[in-house]
mmCIF file of C-alpha atoms in Angstrom:
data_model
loop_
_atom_site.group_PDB
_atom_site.id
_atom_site.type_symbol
_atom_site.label_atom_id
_atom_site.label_comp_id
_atom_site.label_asym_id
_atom_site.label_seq_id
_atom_site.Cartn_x
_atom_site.Cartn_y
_atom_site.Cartn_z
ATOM 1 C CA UNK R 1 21.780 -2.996 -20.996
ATOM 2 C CA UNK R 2 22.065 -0.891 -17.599
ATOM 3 C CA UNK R 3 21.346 2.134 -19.453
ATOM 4 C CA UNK R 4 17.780 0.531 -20.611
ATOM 5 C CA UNK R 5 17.090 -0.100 -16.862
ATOM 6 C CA UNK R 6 17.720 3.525 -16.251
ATOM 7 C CA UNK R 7 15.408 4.724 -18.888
ATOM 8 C CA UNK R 8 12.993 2.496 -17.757
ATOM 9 C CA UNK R 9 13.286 4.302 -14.293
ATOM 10 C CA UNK R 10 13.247 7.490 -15.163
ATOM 11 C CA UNK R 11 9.838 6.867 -17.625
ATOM 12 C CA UNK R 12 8.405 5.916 -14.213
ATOM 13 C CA UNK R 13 9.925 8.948 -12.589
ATOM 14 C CA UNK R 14 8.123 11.270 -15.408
ATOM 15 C CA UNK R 15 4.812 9.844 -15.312
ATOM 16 C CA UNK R 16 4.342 9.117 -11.846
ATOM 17 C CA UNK R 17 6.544 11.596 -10.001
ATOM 18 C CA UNK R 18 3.471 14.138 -10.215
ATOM 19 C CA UNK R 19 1.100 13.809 -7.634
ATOM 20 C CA UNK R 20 1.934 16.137 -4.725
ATOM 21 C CA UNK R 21 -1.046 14.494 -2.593
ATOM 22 C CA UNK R 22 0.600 10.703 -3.545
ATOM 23 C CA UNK R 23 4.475 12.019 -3.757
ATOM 24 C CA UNK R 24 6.867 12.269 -0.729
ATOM 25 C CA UNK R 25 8.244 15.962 -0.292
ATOM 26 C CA UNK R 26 11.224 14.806 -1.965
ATOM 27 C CA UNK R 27 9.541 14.668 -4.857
ATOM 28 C CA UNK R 28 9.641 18.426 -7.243
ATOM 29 C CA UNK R 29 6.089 17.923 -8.727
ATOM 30 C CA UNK R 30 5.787 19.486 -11.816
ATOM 31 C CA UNK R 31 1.844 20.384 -13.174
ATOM 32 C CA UNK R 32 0.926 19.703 -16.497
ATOM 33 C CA UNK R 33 0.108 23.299 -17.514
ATOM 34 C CA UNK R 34 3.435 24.549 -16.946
ATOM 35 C CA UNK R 35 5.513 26.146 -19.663
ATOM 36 C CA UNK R 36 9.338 24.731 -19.174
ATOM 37 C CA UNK R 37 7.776 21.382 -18.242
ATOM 38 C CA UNK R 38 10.783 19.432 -19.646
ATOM 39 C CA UNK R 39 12.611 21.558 -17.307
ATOM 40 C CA UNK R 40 10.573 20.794 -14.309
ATOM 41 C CA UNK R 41 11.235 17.161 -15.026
ATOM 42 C CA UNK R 42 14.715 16.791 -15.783
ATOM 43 C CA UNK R 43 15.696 18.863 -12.045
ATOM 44 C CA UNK R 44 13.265 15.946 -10.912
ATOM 45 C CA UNK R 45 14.511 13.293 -11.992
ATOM 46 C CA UNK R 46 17.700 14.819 -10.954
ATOM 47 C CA UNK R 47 16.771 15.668 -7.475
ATOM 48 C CA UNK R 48 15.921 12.169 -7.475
ATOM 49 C CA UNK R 49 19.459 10.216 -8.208
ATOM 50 C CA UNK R 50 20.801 9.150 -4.895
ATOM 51 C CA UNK R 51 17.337 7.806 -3.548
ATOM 52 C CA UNK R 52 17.324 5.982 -7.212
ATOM 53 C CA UNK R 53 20.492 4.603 -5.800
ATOM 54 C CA UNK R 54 19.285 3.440 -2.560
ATOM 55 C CA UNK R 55 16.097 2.357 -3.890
ATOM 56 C CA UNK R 56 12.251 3.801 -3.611
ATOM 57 C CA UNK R 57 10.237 0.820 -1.848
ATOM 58 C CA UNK R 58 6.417 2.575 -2.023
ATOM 59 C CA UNK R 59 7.324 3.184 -6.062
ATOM 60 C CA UNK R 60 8.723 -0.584 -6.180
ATOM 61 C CA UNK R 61 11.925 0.792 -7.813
ATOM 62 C CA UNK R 62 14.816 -1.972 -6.823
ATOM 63 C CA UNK R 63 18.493 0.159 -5.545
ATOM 64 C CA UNK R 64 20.818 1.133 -8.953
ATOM 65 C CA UNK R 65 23.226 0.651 -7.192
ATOM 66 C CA UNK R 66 24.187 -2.346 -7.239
ATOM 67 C CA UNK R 67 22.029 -3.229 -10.330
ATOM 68 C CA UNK R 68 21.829 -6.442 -10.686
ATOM 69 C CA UNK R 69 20.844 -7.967 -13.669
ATOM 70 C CA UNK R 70 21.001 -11.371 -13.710
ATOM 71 C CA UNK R 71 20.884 -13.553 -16.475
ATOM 72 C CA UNK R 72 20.395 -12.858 -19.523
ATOM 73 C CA UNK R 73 20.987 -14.339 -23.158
ATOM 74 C CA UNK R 74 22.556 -11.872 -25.375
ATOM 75 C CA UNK R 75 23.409 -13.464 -28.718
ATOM 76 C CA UNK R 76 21.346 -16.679 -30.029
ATOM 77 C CA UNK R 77 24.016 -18.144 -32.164
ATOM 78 C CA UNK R 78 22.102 -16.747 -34.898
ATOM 79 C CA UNK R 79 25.017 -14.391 -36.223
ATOM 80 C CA UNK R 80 27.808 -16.625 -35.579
ATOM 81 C CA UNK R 81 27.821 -16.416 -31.736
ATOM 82 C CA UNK R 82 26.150 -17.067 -28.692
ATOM 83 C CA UNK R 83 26.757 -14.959 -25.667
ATOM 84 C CA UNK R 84 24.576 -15.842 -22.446
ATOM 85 C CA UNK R 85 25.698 -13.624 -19.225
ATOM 86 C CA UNK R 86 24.863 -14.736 -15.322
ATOM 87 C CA UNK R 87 24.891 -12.991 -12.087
ATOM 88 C CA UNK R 88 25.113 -9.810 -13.934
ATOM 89 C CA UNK R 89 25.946 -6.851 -11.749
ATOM 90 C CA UNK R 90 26.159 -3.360 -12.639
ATOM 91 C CA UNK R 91 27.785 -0.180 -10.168
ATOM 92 C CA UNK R 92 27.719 3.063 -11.520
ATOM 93 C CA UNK R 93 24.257 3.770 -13.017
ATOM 94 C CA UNK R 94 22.666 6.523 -10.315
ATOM 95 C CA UNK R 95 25.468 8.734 -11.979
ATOM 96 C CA UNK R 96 23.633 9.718 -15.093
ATOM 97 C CA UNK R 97 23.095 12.858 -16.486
ATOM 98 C CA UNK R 98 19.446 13.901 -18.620
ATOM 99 C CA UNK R 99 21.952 15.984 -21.733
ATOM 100 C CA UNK R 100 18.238 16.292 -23.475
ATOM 101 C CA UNK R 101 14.625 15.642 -22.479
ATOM 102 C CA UNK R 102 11.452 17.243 -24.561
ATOM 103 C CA UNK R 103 7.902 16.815 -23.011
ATOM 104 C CA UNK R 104 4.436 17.170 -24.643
ATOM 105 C CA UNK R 105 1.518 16.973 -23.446
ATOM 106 C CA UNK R 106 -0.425 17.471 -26.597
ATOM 107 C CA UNK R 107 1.345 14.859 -28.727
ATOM 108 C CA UNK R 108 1.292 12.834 -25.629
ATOM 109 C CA UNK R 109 4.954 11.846 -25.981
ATOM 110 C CA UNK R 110 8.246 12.039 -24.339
ATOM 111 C CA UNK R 111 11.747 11.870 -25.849
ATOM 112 C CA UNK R 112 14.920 12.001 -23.842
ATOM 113 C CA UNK R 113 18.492 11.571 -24.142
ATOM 114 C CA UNK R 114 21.016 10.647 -20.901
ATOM 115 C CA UNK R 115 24.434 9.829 -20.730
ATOM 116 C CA UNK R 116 26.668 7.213 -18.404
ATOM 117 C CA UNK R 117 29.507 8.792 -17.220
ATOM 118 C CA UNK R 118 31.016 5.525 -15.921
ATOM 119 C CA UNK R 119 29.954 2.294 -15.475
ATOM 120 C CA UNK R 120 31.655 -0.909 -13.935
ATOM 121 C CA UNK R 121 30.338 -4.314 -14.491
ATOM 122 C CA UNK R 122 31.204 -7.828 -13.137
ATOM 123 C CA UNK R 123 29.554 -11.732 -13.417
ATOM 124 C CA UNK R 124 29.954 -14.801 -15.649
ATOM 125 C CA UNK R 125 30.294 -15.167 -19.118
ATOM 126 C CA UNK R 126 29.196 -18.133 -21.742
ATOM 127 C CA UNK R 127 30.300 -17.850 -25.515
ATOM 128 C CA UNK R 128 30.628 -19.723 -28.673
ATOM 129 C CA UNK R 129 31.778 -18.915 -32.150
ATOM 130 C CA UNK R 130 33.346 -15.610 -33.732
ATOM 131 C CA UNK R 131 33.072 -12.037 -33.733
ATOM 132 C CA UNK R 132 36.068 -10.365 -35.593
ATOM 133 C CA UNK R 133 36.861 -12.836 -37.956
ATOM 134 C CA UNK R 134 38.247 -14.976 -34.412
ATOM 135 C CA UNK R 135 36.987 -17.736 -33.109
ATOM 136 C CA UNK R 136 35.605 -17.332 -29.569
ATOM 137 C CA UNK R 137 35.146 -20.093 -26.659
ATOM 138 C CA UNK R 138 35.083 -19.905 -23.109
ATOM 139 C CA UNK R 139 33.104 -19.443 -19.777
ATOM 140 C CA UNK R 140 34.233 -17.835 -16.364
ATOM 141 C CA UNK R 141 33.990 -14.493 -14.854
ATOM 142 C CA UNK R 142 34.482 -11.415 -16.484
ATOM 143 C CA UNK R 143 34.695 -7.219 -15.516
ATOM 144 C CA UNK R 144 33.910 -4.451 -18.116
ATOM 145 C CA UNK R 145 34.344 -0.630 -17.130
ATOM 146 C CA UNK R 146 32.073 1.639 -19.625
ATOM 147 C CA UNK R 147 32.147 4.940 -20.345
ATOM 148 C CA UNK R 148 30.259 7.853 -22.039
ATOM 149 C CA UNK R 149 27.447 4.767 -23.014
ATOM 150 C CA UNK R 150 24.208 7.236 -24.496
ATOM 151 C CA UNK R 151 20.465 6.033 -24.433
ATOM 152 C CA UNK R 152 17.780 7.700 -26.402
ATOM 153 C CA UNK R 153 13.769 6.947 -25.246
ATOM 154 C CA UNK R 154 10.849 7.472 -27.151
ATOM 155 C CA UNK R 155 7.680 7.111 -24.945
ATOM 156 C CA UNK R 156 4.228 7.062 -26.722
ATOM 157 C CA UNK R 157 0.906 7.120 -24.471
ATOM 158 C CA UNK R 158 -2.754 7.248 -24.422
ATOM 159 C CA UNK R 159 -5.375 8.268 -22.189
ATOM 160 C CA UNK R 160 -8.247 5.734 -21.454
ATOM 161 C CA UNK R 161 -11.552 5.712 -19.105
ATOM 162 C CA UNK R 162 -11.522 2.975 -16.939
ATOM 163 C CA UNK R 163 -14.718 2.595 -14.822
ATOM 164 C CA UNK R 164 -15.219 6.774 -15.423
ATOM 165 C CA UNK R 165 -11.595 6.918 -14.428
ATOM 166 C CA UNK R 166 -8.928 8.249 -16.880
ATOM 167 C CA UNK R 167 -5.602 6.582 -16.724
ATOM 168 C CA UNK R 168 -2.616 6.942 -18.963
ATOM 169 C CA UNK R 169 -1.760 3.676 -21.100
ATOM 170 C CA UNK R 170 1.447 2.582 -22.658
ATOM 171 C CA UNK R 171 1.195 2.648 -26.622
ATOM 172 C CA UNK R 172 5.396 2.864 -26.811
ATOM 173 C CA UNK R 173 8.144 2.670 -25.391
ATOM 174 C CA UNK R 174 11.119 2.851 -27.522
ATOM 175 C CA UNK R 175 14.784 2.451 -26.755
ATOM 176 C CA UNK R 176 18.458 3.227 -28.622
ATOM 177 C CA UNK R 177 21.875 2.944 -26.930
ATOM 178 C CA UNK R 178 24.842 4.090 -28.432
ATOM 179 C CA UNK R 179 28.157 2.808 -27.245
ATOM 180 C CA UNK R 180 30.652 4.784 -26.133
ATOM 181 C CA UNK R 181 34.313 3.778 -24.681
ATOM 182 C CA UNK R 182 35.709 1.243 -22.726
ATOM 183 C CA UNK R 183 37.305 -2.242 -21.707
ATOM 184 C CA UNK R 184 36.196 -6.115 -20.852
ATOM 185 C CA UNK R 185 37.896 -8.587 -19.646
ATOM 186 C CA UNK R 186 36.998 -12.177 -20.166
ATOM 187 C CA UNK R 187 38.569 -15.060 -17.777
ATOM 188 C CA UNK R 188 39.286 -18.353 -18.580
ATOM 189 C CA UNK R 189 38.764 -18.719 -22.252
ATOM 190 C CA UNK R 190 39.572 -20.939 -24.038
ATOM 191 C CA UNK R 191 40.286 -23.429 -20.846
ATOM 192 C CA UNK R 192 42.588 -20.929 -19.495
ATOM 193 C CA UNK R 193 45.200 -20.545 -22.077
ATOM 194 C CA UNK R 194 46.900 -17.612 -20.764
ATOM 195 C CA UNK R 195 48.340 -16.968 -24.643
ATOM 196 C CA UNK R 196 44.922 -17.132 -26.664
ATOM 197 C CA UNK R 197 43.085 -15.523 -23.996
ATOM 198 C CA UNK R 198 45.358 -12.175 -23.696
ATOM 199 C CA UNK R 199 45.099 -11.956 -27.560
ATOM 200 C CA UNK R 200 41.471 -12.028 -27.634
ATOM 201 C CA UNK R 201 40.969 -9.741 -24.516
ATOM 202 C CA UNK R 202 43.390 -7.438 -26.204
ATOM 203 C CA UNK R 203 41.531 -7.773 -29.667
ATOM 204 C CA UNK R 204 38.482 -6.771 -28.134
ATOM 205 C CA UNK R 205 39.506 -4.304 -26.356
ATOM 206 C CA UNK R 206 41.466 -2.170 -29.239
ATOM 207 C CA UNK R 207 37.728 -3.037 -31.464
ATOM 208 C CA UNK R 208 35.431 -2.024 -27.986
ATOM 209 C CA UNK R 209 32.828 -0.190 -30.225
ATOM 210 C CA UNK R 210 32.654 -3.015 -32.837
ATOM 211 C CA UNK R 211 32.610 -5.194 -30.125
ATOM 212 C CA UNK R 212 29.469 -4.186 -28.335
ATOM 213 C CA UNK R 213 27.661 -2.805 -31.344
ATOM 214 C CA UNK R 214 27.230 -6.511 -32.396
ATOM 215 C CA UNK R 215 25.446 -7.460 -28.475
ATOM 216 C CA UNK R 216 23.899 -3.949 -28.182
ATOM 217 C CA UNK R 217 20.613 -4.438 -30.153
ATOM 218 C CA UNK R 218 19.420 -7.620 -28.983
ATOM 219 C CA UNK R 219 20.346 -6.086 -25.375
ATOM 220 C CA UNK R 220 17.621 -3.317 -26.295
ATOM 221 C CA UNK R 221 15.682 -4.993 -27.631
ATOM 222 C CA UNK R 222 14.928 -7.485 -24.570
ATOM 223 C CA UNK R 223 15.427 -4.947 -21.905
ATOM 224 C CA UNK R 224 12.883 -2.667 -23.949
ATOM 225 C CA UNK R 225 10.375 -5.440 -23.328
ATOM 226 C CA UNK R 226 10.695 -5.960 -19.824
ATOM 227 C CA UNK R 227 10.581 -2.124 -19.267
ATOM 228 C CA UNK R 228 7.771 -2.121 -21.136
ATOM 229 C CA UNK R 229 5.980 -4.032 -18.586
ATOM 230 C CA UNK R 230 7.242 -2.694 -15.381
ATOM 231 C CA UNK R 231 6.363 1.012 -16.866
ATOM 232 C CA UNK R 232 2.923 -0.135 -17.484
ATOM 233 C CA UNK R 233 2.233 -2.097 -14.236
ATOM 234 C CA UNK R 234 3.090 1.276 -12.377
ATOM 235 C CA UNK R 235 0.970 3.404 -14.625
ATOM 236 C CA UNK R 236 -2.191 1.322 -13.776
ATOM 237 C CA UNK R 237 -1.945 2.734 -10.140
ATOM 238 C CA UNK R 238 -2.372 5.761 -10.516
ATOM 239 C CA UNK R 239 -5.342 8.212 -12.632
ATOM 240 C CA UNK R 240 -4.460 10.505 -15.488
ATOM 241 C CA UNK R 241 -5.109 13.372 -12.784
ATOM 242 C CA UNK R 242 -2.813 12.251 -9.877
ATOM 243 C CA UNK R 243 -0.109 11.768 -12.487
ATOM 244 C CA UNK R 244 -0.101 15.435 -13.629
ATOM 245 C CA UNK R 245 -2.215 17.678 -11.904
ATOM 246 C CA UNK R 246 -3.631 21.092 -13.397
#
């Protein structure tokens, strides 16, 4: 889930990091014309990582680091289990590295690829029912370190005239994650049964990829949603032209 608020961040960063009259001089602009634009943007974006971490206030980008979360409800119960997790925090996610990133102007589309070296995670925890053929129950805090987690973006947009004004619009946004290693550990469940709980955390943990492959999607899928609409509210500030200037 921390890698789709990074994608969502760096869509932002490669439409509206542009502008050289709107842009700080922090900010590489890259033009629109120019032949290793996918270049020019991914030593952007780059450049960019530690005041990512600290936070952009005139771009309305919160700090990565922390990233907090919040709440969010994973699994519905639909599957068998019902995951809800609160006071979600995330350290870690200014580390990540662009491994692939292809720009094009003509088909109006961007597709990149970025990987999460490590990742550390802490908050509460609420589940019910089974994953693994065991039956899971318990709430408290938990910590999860992540590592090598992949996302792959697909961005889709249009260009439309708004009072004689041409702005880019957001037909797609598009969002994969594929797991990678690590380790969670869940407190208190079942009551606090010291025995139960060290089984499941170990079961979990020697099953990580199976594991999070059954929370990942509806993880995407939500967080794809509500990048959606922070990518588009920053898009309507700003014309076609100021984004990516001749």
């Amino acid at each position: 889930m921390q890698s789709a608020y990074i994608v969502a961040a760096l869509t932002i960063c490669f439409l509206g990091f542009s502008s050289a009259g709107n842009m700080p001089d922090y900010i590489k602009v890259c033009h629109r014309n120019d032949p290793e634009l996918s270049k020019c943007l991914k030593t952007s974006v780059h450049n960019l990582r530690p005041y990512l971490a600290n936070g952009i206030t005139e771009l309305n980008l919160p700090p990565l680091e922390p990233l907090y979360i919040g709440d969010l409800n994973i699994l519905d119960g639909s599957n068998g289990l019902t995951v809800q997790a609160k006071k979600l925090n995330i350290i870690g996610a200014s580390n990540f590295e662009i491994t692939r990133l292809r720009a094009s102007m003509e088909k109006q589309r961007f597709d990149f690829e970025l990987i999460l070296p490590h990742l550390h995670g802490d908050g509460l925890y609420e589940l019910n029912g089974n994953i693994l053929a065991l039956p899971l129950k318990g709430s408290g805090p938990f910590t999860g370190n992540f590592t090598n987690f992949i996302a792959y973006v697909r961005v889709q947009y249009d260009i439309k005239n708004v009072n004689n004004l041409e702005y880019l619009h957001l037909k797609e946004f598009a969002l994969k994650i594929r797991t990678g290693k690590g380790s969670l550990k869940l407190e208190n469940l079942f009551n606090g049964d010291k025995v139960l709980g060290d089984v499941i955390n170990d079961t979990i943990n020697q099953n990580f990829e199976v594991f999070t492959n059954e929370v990942i999607a509806p993880i995407a899928r939500a967080l794809e949603e509500k990048f959606r609409v922070i990518t588009t509210k920053i898009l309507e500030n700003f014309t076609y032209s100021e984004l990516f200037p001749l």
